[in-house]
XYZ file of C-alpha atoms in Angstrom:
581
model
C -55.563 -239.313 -30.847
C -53.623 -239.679 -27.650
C -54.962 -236.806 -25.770
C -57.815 -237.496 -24.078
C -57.943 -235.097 -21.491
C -61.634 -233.303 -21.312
C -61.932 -229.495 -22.745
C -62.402 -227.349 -20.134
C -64.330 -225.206 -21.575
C -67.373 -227.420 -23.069
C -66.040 -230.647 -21.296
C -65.770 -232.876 -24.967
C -62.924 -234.847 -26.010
C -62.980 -233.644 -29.706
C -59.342 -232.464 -30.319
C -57.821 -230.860 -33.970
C -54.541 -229.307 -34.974
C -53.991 -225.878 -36.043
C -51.581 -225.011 -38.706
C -48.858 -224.067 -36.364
C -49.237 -227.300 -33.972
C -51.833 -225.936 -31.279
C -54.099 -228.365 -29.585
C -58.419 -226.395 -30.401
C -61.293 -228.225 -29.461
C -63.603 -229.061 -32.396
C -66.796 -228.357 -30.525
C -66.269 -224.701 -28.709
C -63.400 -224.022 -30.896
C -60.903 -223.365 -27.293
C -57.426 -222.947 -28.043
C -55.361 -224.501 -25.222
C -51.292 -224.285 -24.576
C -50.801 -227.689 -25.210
C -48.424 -228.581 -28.676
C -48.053 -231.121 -30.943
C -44.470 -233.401 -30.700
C -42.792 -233.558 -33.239
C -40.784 -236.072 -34.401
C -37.967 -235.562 -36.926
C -34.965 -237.654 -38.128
C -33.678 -236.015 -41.343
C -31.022 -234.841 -39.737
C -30.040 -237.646 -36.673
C -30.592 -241.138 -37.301
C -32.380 -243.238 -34.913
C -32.749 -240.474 -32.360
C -36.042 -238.572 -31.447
C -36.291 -234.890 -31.511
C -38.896 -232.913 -29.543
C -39.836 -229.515 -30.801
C -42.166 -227.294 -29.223
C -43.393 -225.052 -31.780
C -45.009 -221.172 -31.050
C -47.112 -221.155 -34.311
C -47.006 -218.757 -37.091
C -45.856 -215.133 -36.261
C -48.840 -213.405 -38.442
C -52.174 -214.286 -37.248
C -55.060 -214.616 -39.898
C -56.208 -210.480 -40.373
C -59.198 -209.872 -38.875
C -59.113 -213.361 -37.896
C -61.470 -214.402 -40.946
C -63.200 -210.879 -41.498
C -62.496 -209.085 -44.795
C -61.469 -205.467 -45.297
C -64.064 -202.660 -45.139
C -64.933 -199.140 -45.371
C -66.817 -196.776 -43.589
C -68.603 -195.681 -46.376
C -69.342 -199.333 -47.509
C -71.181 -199.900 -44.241
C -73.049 -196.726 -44.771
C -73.999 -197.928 -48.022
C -75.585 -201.374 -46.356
C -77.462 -199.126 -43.590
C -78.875 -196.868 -47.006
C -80.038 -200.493 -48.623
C -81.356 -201.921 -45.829
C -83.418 -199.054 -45.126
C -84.639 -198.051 -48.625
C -85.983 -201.999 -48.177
C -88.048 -201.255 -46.068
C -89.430 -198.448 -47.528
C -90.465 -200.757 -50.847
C -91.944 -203.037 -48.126
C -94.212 -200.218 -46.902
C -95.095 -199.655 -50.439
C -92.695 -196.842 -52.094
C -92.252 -197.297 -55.732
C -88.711 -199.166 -56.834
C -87.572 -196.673 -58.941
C -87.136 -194.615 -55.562
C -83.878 -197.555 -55.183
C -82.586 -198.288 -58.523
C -82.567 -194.550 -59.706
C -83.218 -191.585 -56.940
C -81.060 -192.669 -54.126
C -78.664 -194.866 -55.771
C -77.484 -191.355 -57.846
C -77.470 -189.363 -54.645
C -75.155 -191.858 -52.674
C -72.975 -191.946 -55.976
C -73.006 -188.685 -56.423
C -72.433 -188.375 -52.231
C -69.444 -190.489 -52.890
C -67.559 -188.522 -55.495
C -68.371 -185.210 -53.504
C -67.037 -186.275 -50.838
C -64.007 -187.951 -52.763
C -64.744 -190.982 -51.622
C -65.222 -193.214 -54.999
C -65.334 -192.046 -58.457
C -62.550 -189.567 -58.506
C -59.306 -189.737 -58.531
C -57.993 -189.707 -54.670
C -56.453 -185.779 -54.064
C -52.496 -186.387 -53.185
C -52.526 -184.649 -50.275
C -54.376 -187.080 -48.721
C -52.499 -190.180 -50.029
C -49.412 -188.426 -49.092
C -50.737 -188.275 -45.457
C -51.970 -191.929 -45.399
C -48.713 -193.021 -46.573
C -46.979 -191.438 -44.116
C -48.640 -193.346 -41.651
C -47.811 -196.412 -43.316
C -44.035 -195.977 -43.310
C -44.468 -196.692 -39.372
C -46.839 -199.513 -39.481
C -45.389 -203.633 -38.640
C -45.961 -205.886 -40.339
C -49.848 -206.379 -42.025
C -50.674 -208.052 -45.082
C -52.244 -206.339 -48.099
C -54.169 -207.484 -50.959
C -54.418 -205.209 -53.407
C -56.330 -207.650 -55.538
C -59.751 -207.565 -53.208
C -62.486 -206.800 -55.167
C -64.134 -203.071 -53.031
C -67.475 -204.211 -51.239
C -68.580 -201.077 -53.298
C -69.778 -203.418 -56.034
C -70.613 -206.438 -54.009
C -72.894 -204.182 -51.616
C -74.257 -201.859 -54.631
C -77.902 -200.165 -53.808
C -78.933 -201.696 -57.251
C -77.526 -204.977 -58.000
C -78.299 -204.291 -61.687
C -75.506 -201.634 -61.869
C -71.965 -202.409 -63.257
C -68.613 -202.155 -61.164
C -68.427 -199.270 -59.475
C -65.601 -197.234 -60.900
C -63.484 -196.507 -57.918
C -59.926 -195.845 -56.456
C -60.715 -198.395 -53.092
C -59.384 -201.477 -54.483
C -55.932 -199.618 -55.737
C -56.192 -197.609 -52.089
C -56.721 -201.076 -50.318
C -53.061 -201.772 -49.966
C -52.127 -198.318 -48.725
C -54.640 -198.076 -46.511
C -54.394 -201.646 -44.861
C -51.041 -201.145 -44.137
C -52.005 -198.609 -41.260
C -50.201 -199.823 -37.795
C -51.943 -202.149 -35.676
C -52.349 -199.406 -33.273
C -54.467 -198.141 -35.459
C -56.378 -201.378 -36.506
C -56.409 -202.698 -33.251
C -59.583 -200.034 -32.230
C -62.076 -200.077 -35.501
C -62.641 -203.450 -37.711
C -62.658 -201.351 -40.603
C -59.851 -200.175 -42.673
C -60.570 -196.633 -41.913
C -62.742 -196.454 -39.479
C -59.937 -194.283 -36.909
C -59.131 -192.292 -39.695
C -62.914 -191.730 -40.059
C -62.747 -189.876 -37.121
C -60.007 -188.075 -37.034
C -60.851 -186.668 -40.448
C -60.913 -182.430 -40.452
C -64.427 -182.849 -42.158
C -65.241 -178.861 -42.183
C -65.277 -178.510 -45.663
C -67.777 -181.615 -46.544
C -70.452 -183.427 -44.745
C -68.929 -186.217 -42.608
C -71.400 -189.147 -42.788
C -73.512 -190.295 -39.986
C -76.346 -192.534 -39.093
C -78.747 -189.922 -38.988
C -77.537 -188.686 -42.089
C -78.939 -191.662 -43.685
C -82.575 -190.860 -42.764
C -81.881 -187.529 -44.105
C -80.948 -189.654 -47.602
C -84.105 -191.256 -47.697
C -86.696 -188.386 -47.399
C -84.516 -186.681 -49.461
C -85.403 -189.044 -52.045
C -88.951 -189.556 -50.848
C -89.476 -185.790 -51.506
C -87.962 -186.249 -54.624
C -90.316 -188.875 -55.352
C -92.950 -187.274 -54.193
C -94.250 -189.924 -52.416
C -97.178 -189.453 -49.369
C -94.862 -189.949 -46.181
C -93.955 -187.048 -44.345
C -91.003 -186.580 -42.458
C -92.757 -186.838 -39.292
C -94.795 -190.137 -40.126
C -91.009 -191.420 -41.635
C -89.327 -190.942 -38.219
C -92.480 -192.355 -36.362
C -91.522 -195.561 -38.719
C -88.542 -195.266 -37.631
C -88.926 -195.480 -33.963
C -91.492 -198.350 -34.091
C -88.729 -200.618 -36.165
C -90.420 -200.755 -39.722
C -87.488 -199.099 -41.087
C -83.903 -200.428 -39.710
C -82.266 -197.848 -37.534
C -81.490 -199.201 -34.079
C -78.452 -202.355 -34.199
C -78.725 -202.088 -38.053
C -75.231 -203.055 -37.744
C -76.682 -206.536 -36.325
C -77.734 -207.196 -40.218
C -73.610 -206.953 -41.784
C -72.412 -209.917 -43.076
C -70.411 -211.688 -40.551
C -67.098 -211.419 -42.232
C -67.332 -207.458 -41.667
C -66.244 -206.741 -38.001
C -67.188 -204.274 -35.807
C -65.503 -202.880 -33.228
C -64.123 -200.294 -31.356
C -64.764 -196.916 -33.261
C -66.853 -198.437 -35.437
C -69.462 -198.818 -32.898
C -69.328 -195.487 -31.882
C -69.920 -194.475 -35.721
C -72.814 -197.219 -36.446
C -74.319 -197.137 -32.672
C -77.351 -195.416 -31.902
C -77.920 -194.667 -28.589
C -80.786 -191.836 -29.279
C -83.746 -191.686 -31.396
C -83.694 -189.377 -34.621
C -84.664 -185.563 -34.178
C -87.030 -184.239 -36.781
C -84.919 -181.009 -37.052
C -82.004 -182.922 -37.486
C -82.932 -184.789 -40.381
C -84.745 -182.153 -41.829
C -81.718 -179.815 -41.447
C -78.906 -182.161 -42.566
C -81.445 -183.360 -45.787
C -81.072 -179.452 -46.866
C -77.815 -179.154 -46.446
C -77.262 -182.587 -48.298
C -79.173 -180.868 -51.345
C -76.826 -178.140 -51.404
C -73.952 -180.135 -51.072
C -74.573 -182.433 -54.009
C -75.806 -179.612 -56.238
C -79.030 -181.017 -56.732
C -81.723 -179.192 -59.342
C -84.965 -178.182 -58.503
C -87.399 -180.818 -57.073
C -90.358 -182.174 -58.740
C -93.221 -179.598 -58.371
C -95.466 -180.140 -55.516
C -98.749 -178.973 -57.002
C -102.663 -179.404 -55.481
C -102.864 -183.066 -56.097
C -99.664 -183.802 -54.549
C -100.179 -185.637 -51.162
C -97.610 -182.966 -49.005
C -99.680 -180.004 -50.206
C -101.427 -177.809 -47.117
C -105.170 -179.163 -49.093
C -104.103 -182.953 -48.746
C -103.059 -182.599 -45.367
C -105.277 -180.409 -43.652
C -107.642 -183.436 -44.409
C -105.382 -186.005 -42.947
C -104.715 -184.188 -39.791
C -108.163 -183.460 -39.902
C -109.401 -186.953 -39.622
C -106.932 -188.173 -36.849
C -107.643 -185.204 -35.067
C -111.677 -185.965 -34.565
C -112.739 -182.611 -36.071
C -115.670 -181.715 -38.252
C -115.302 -182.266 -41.757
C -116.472 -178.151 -42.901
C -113.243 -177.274 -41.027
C -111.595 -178.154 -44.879
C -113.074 -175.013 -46.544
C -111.411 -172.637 -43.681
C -108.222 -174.513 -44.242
C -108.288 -173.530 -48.065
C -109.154 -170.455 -47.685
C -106.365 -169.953 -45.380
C -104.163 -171.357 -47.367
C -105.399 -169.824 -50.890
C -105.309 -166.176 -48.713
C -101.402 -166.712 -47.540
C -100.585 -168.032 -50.623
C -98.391 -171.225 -48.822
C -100.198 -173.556 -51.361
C -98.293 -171.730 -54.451
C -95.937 -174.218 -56.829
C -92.785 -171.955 -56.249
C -93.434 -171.698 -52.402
C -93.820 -175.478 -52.046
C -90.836 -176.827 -54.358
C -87.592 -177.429 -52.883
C -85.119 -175.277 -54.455
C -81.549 -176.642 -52.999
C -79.022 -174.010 -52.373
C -81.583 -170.883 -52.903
C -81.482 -168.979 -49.127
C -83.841 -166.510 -50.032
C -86.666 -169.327 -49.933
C -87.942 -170.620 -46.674
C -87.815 -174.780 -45.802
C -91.275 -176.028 -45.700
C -91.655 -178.176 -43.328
C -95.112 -179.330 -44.912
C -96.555 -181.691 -42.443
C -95.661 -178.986 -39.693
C -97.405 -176.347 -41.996
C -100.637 -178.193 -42.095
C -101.087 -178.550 -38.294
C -100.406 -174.868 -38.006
C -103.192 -174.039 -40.830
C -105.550 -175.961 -38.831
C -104.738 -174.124 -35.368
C -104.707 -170.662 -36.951
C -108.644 -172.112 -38.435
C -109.419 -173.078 -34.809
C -108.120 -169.731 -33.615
C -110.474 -168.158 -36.320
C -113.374 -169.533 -35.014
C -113.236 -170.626 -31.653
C -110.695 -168.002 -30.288
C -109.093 -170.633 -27.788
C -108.724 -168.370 -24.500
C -110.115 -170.413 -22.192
C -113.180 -168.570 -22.148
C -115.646 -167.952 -25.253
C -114.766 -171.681 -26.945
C -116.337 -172.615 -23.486
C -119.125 -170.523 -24.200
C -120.210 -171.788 -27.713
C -119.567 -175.263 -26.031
C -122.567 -174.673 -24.069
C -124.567 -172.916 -26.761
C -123.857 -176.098 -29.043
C -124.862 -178.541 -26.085
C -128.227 -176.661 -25.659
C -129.127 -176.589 -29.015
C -128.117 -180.855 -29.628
C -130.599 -181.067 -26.867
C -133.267 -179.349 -27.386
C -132.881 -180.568 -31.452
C -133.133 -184.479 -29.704
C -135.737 -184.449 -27.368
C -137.987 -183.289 -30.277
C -136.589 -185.372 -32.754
C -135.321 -183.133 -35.502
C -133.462 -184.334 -38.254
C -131.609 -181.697 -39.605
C -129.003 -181.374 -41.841
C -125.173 -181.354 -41.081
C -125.402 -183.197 -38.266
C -125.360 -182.277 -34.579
C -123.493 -178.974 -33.432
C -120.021 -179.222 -32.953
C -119.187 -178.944 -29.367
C -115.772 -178.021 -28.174
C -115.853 -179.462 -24.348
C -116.856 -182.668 -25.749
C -114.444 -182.966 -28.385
C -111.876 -182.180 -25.755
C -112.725 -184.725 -23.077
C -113.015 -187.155 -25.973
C -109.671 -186.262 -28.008
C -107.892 -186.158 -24.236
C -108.676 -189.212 -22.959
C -107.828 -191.134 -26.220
C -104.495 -189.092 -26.140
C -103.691 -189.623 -22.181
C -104.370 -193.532 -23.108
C -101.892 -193.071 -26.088
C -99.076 -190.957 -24.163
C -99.035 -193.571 -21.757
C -98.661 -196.498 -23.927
C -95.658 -194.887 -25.913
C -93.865 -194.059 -22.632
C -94.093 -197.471 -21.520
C -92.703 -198.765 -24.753
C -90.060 -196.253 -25.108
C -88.730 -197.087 -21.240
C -89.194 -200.965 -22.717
C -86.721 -200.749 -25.412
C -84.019 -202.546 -25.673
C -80.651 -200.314 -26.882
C -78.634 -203.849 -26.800
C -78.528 -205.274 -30.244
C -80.303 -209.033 -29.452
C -77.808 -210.587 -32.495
C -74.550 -211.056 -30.235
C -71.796 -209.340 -31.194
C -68.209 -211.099 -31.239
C -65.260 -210.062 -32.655
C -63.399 -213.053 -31.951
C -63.790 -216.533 -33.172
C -62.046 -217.723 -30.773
C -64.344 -215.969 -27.799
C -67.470 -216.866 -30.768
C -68.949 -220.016 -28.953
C -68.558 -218.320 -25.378
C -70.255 -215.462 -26.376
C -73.224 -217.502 -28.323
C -73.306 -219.940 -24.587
C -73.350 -216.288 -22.709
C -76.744 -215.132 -24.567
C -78.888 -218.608 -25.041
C -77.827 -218.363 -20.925
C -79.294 -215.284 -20.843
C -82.542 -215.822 -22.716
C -83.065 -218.837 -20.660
C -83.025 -216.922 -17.203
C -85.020 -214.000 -19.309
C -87.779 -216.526 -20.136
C -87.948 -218.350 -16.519
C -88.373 -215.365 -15.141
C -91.186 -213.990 -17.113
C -93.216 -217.689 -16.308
C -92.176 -217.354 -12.443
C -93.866 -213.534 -12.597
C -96.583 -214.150 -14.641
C -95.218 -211.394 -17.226
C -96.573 -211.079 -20.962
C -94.706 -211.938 -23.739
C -94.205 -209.304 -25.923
C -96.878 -208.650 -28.687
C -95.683 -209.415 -32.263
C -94.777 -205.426 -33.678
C -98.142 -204.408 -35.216
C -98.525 -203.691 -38.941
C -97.828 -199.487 -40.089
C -100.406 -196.874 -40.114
C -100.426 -193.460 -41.693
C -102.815 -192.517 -38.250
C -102.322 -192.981 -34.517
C -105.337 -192.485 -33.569
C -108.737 -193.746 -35.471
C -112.720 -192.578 -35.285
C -115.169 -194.280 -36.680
C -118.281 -192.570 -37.780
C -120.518 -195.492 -36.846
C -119.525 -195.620 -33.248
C -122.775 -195.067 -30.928
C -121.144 -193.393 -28.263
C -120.538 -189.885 -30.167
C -116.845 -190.145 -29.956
C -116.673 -189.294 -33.590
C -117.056 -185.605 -34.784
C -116.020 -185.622 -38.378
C -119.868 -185.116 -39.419
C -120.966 -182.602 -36.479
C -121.786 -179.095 -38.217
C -120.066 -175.520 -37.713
C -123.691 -173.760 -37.416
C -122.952 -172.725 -33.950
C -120.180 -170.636 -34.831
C -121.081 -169.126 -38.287
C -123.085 -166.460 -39.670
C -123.893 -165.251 -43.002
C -122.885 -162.263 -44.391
C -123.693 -160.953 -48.233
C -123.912 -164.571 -49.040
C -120.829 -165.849 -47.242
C -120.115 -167.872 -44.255
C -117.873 -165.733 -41.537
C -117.115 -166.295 -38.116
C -119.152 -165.198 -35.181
C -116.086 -164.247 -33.288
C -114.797 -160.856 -34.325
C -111.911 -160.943 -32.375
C -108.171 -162.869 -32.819
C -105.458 -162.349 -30.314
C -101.870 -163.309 -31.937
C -99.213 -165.206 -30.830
C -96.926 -162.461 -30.904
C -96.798 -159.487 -32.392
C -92.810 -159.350 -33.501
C -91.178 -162.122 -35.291
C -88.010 -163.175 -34.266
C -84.895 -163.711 -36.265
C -84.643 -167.702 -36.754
C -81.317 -167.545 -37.624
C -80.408 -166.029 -34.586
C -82.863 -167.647 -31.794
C -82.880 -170.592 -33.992
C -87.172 -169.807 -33.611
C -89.378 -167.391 -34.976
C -90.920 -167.028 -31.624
C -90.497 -168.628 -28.285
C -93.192 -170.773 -26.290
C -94.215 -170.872 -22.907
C -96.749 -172.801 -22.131
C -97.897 -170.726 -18.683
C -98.170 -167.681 -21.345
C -100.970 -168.979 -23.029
C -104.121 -170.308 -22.736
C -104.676 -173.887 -21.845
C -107.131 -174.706 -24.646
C -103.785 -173.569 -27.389
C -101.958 -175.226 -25.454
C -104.068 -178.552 -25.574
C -104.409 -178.256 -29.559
C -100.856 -178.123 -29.503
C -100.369 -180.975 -27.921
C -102.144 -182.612 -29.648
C -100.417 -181.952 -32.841
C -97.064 -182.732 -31.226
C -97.826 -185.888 -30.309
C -99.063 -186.764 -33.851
C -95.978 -185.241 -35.558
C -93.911 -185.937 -32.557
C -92.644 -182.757 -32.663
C -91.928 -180.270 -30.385
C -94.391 -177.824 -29.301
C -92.381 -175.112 -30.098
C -91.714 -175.757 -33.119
C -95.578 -175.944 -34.186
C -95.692 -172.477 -32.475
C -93.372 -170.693 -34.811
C -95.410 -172.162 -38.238
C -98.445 -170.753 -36.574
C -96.994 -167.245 -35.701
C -95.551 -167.169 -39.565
C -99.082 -167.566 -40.476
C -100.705 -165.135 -38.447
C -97.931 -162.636 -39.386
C -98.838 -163.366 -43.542
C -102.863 -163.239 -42.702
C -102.831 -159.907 -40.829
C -100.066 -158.199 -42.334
C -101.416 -155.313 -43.393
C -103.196 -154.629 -39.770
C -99.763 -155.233 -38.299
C -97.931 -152.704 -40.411
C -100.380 -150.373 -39.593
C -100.118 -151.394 -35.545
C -96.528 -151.114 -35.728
C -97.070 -147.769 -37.620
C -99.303 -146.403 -34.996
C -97.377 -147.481 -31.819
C -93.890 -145.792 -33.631
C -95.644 -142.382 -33.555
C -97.189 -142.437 -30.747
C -93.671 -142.969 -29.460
C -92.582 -140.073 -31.232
């Protein structure tokens, strides 16, 4: 009550005591030098004693943060995201059954929880403990495992952590000092050849595993593109921990993302992640399944402004290949001999190959039935004929339509990718001391921020628009003719013995030798000055809607051309080996 000098750090005269005698200022919590005197007389009578005293020699751990694993952060990224994912409509069952059992059954794989901890290992941590000061343990903590449980029906979680806690948190303060969690430097340092070491992509991988298990209509391409425009938590998911769990040091670098997912990635990691938990044969992915070729030839289809009769080529493709069979479809974890569909990939490809079929795309005779098609929409308007299918489908149009749209598109991602903000906006402190500086540091910052923007005239930010299965939308009753889902395929069919074929006799493949994609890591390599401009538009295209790279398109559509026109290969390759000879 006698101190009534000013803080200097918020300028209030609002003083408490700490346990140990320190002067801290109730309002900004700022510790200063300055001690309590103490005056004692139990031992001298009438005589005053100053004492200065230095406080108590073990700080508060984690200086009001409570023990934590790796894993159990993992676990919160897994629930946070599989959220979301009921949000956008997946069924429940998808959280309280599939990927609930595959992070359990992650967990005891990876010896983690539900198995008794090898001794090898405990011998090692303990090791480390004999040279670690001073920490205090409670082995009584109940493990976040339970707390933070994916389904918060479940019982406790039958694990070694809370009888590892005391081991464990008596690692040196060395080793504390750079991670908040208990083993978060041991995380790293891990030898983690022999299982799957956990990672933030990794947990993406998770959830379309059990989305394919589930069966449910996202592909892994729309999943990511989620991803990326923040309906599913990715980016500073860490910001969403409960305070008490502290991050720093190497837990950043293990929960910071400073790059957006890669579909290969995921897609890779999610088969490897089936083989590593032992995991049966999926649930069959038959014709009335959304990720068959059928379902989503018509999806990419639509988005893709093309005629509607472009369906039955599609199906007959993929009835003729035989990509649309049960066995070929299904997941089958651990069995090499299959190949990994990558079924929204597949799709596009069908449609190319279809596009190829018809229109050739060499820069030369699409441009040719273009002008054919024009003629004939003409001549069919000026004396008003009605006839049925709707107006020839014409290929220059399409293009100058579908491009512009796309251009317009390209250019409003870019600008919101070089927009984005990799800086979590939740401040991070790890301090409570440094808490209220921190907290003045931002609102500081967001002050200047919105000044700024009112002195410049800048836009606020739109609120994030709701999630759609397409990125780009025709509508049929447009006037202008931008939509071509009704225009007919007259122009470039004929009939023969009571079947529709193609007018174009001709195909020119890809390439005419596959390549070993365990080797080159592709089936065949791209380059875009090799091929025709009109390809390499349609593939384009089809990256951008997968967001996907070109080349990896490419390869689908060469291991279709290869299964179509097998038999002329062989007998190509035949030919050209003895004329060799």
């Amino acid at each position: 009550r006698d101190f009534n000098e000013r803080c200097a750090q918020c300028s209030e005269v609002n003083w408490g005591l700490t346990d140990g005698g320190g002067f801290y200022c109730r309002s900004c919590h700022n510790v200063i030098e300055r001690t309590r005197e103490v005056v004692n007389t139990d031992f001298i009578t009438n005589s005053r004693v100053q004492t200065i005293s230095k406080g108590s020699k073990k700080q508060e751990k984690n200086e009001g943060g409570c023990e934590w694993y790796v894993c159990e952060g993992f676990q919160l990224v897994l629930k946070k995201q599989v959220e979301a994912l009921e949000a956008l409509g997946v069924h429940p069952q998808m959280k309280d059954e599939i990927l609930c059992n595959f992070w359990r059954c992650y967990l005891q794989k990876s010896k983690q929880a539900y198995c008794k901890r090898p001794a090898a290992e405990t011998v090692k941590t303990l090791s480390v403990c004999e040279s670690s000061t001073d920490v205090d343990s409670d082995p009584e903590r109940p493990s976040l495992l339970h707390l933070l449980s994916l389904s918060e029906s479940e019982g406790d979680l039958q694990t070694d952590c809370s009888s590892f806690v005391s081991s464990v948190s008596k690692v040196s303060e060395s080793t504390s000092v750079y991670s908040g969690s208990v083993d978060g430097s041991l995380y790293l340092m891990k030898n983690q050849k022999e299982k799957l070491r956990m990672t933030m992509p990794m947990t993406l991988s998770f959830c379309y595993m059990a989305l394919l298990w589930m069966r449910e209509p996202i592909t892994l391409s729309e999943f990511l593109r989620f991803v990326v425009e923040g309906h599913i938590p990715y980016l500073n998911v860490f910001q969403h921990f409960p305070e008490k769990m502290k991050l720093c040091g190497l837990d950043l670098k293990i929960f910071c993302v400073e790059s957006w997912p890669v579909y290969e990635e995921v897609f890779n990691k999610m088969h490897e992640l089936a083989a590593y938990l032992d995991l049966p044969r999926f649930p069959d992915i038959t014709e009335s399944c959304f990720l068959h070729p059928d379902m989503l030839c018509i999806k990419y289809l639509m988005e893709a402004n093309l005629p509607d009769e472009l369906h039955n080529w599609t199906c007959r493709v993929v009835k003729k290949i035989g990509i649309g069979e049960v066995d070929f479809l299904t997941l089958m974890p651990g069995n090499k001999s299959t190949r990994k569909v990558k079924y929204d990939v597949l799709a596009a490809a069908v449609i190319i190959v279809v596009l190829k079929l018809l229109f050739l795309l060499d820069d030369h005779y699409e441009w040719l039935l273009s002008e054919f098609a024009e003629e004939r929409n003409k001549n069919n308007t000026e004396v008003c004929i009605f006839y049925s299918g709707g107006p020839y489908f014409e290929f220059k149009r399409w293009y100058e339509v579908v491009k512009h749209s796309l251009d317009v598109k390209q250019k409003k991602l870019d600008e919101e990718r070089a927009k984005c903000l990799w800086r979590c906006e939740k401040p991070l402190f790890y301090s409570v001391k440094k808490k209220s500086k921190v907290l003045k540091r931002r609102q500081m910052v967001v002050n200047l921020q919105n000044q700024f923007g009112k002195l410049s005239g800048s836009v606020q930010r739109a609120k994030k628009p709701n999630p759609s299965s397409f990125q780009l939308s025709w509508s049929e009753e447009n006037t202008d003719g931008s939509c071509f889902h009704g225009h007919s395929l007259k122009g470039v069919l004929q009939e023969k013995c009571g079947l529709l074929t193609a007018m174009n006799p001709d195909y020119w493949l890809c390439t005419v030798k596959l390549c070993n994609e365990k080797l080159c890591g592709h089936l065949a390599h791209y380059r875009e000055v090799e091929f025709p401009q009109s390809y390499h538009f349609v593939l384009g295209l089809f990256s951008f809607l997968l967001r996907i790279q070109p080349s990896y398109i490419h390869d689908e559509v060469c291991m279709i051309e290869h299964k179509l026109f097998n038999k002329k290969l062989y007998k190509k390759l035949k030919y050209n080996t003895v004329l060799r000879k």
